[in-house]
Amino acid sequence: EAQVTQNPRYLITVTGKKLTVTCSQNMNHEYMSWYRQDPGLGLRQIYYSMNVEVTDKGDVPEGYKVSRKEKRNFPLILESPSPNQTSLYFCASSLTRGARGNQPQHFGDGTRLSIL
Amino acid sequence: AQKITQTQPGMFVQEKEAVTLDCTYDTSDPSYGLFWYKQPSSGEMIFLIYQGSYDQQNATEGRYSLNFQKARKSANLVISASQLGDSAMYFCAMREGRGYQKVTFGTGTKLQVIP
């Protein structure tokens, strides 16, 4: 089954304790992206990756890091989490090669992070 | 300026009636894609429909259609014959940039279908 898998689904942690949210897709997609969803703000793009070793900042990258060492994986790293990073996080992937921007993103089920 | 604007935080519609959810966008890029996603209370994001900036005809997918008015920069979603299962948050989104890598979402519209 084609899917984007995020782990963990839920996490409560404390300020300053490094954490990683994993994201893996099995569709051989070049493009992957991370979003955070906050009430009243919709989804905002944190980082995206066009392919292996190619990453770039989205609209709200502060406090986050990413890496793309393999095509299928795109982890989101919070080196020193703070309470304002409490949010619902989504990973998504899509094709890009040969596309005309008409590729919908496939989303993971989301990770709810609470930073105390 | 907001790149994607959804001006209706919440809407009600009677079951079996049609409803239009508004979306306006702002970009200087001639090539872009517009998407609508549905987010039920369970939280997953479900792709509904796509419209490309160069598409001449309005997109349709089953009960969903997109009223694309390029000059007005609007891409409204029309849901015909509403069902109770249509109750959800609906997000308009735009992909732009050389590789369509930049993605912007609107703030969403919460639709409630009344029996």
Tab-separated table of N, CA, C and O in Angstrom, chain A residues 100-102, chain B residues 25 27-35 50-54 68-71 73 94-97 100:
chain	number	residue	atom	x	y	z
A	100	ARG	N	4.004	18.797	-14.087
A	100	ARG	CA	3.729	20.205	-14.367
A	100	ARG	C	3.084	20.861	-13.156
A	100	ARG	O	2.265	21.747	-13.283
A	101	GLY	N	3.470	20.417	-11.992
A	101	GLY	CA	2.899	21.001	-10.791
A	101	GLY	C	1.553	20.421	-10.460
A	101	GLY	O	0.863	20.921	-9.575
A	102	ASN	N	1.184	19.359	-11.185
A	102	ASN	CA	-0.151	18.825	-10.962
A	102	ASN	C	-0.148	17.614	-10.037
A	102	ASN	O	-1.112	16.862	-10.002
B	25	TYR	N	-6.120	33.593	-4.495
B	25	TYR	CA	-4.684	33.372	-4.397
B	25	TYR	C	-3.927	34.553	-4.975
B	25	TYR	O	-4.491	35.373	-5.709
B	27	THR	N	-0.072	35.285	-6.727
B	27	THR	CA	1.241	34.869	-7.174
B	27	THR	C	1.616	35.638	-8.424
B	27	THR	O	0.741	36.030	-9.196
B	28	SER	N	2.910	35.837	-8.617
B	28	SER	CA	3.405	36.456	-9.833
B	28	SER	C	3.989	35.405	-10.778
B	28	SER	O	4.419	35.720	-11.888
B	29	ASP	N	3.986	34.167	-10.325
B	29	ASP	CA	4.502	33.060	-11.119
B	29	ASP	C	3.450	32.667	-12.158
B	29	ASP	O	2.290	32.429	-11.790
B	30	PRO	N	3.799	32.567	-13.441
B	30	PRO	CA	2.792	32.186	-14.443
B	30	PRO	C	2.410	30.706	-14.363
B	30	PRO	O	1.355	30.312	-14.859
B	31	SER	N	3.277	29.903	-13.753
B	31	SER	CA	3.008	28.470	-13.637
B	31	SER	C	2.763	28.116	-12.180
B	31	SER	O	3.638	28.307	-11.336
B	32	TYR	N	1.598	27.604	-11.909
B	32	TYR	CA	1.251	27.225	-10.537
B	32	TYR	C	0.137	26.185	-10.580
B	32	TYR	O	-0.522	25.997	-11.614
B	33	GLY	N	-0.035	25.529	-9.471
B	33	GLY	CA	-1.107	24.553	-9.356
B	33	GLY	C	-1.932	24.858	-8.120
B	33	GLY	O	-1.391	25.241	-7.083
B	34	LEU	N	-3.212	24.659	-8.223
B	34	LEU	CA	-4.125	24.911	-7.122
B	34	LEU	C	-4.784	23.592	-6.710
B	34	LEU	O	-5.202	22.817	-7.572
B	35	PHE	N	-4.842	23.346	-5.428
B	35	PHE	CA	-5.349	22.086	-4.893
B	35	PHE	C	-6.365	22.362	-3.788
B	35	PHE	O	-6.270	23.356	-3.072
B	50	TYR	N	-7.606	19.214	-8.402
B	50	TYR	CA	-6.471	20.038	-8.830
B	50	TYR	C	-6.861	20.893	-10.038
B	50	TYR	O	-7.647	20.455	-10.902
B	51	GLN	N	-6.285	22.101	-10.088
B	51	GLN	CA	-6.446	22.985	-11.249
B	51	GLN	C	-5.095	23.604	-11.583
B	51	GLN	O	-4.455	24.198	-10.710
B	52	GLY	N	-4.633	23.459	-12.814
B	52	GLY	CA	-3.371	24.053	-13.238
B	52	GLY	C	-3.586	25.434	-13.810
B	52	GLY	O	-4.647	25.734	-14.371
B	53	SER	N	-2.569	26.256	-13.717
B	53	SER	CA	-2.696	27.640	-14.162
B	53	SER	C	-2.937	27.738	-15.667
B	53	SER	O	-3.486	28.730	-16.146
B	54	TYR	N	-2.534	26.718	-16.412
B	54	TYR	CA	-2.712	26.766	-17.861
B	54	TYR	C	-3.938	25.992	-18.337
B	54	TYR	O	-4.210	25.931	-19.540
B	68	PHE	N	-12.694	28.041	-11.558
B	68	PHE	CA	-11.409	28.712	-11.715
B	68	PHE	C	-11.593	29.989	-12.524
B	68	PHE	O	-12.004	29.937	-13.694
B	69	GLN	N	-11.334	31.124	-11.895
B	69	GLN	CA	-11.398	32.410	-12.582
B	69	GLN	C	-10.021	33.052	-12.476
B	69	GLN	O	-9.708	33.727	-11.479
B	70	LYS	N	-9.221	32.837	-13.509
B	70	LYS	CA	-7.809	33.203	-13.458
B	70	LYS	C	-7.619	34.706	-13.311
B	70	LYS	O	-6.754	35.163	-12.565
B	71	ALA	N	-8.405	35.490	-14.034
B	71	ALA	CA	-8.242	36.945	-13.979
B	71	ALA	C	-8.550	37.488	-12.592
B	71	ALA	O	-7.926	38.454	-12.141
B	73	LYS	N	-8.123	35.627	-9.959
B	73	LYS	CA	-7.285	34.829	-9.045
B	73	LYS	C	-8.140	34.162	-7.984
B	73	LYS	O	-7.881	34.265	-6.781
B	94	MET	N	-1.678	26.119	-2.885
B	94	MET	CA	-1.044	26.469	-4.160
B	94	MET	C	0.389	25.960	-4.178
B	94	MET	O	1.116	26.109	-3.180
B	95	ARG	N	0.791	25.370	-5.292
B	95	ARG	CA	2.181	25.003	-5.534
B	95	ARG	C	2.724	25.972	-6.580
B	95	ARG	O	2.098	26.201	-7.623
B	96	GLU	N	3.895	26.522	-6.309
B	96	GLU	CA	4.518	27.464	-7.233
B	96	GLU	C	6.022	27.343	-7.117
B	96	GLU	O	6.534	26.599	-6.279
B	97	GLY	N	6.718	28.080	-7.956
B	97	GLY	CA	8.168	27.993	-7.974
B	97	GLY	C	8.622	27.153	-9.147
B	97	GLY	O	7.838	26.422	-9.750
B	100	TYR	N	7.809	23.778	-8.568
B	100	TYR	CA	6.539	23.708	-7.815
B	100	TYR	C	6.806	23.261	-6.385
B	100	TYR	O	6.030	22.521	-5.791
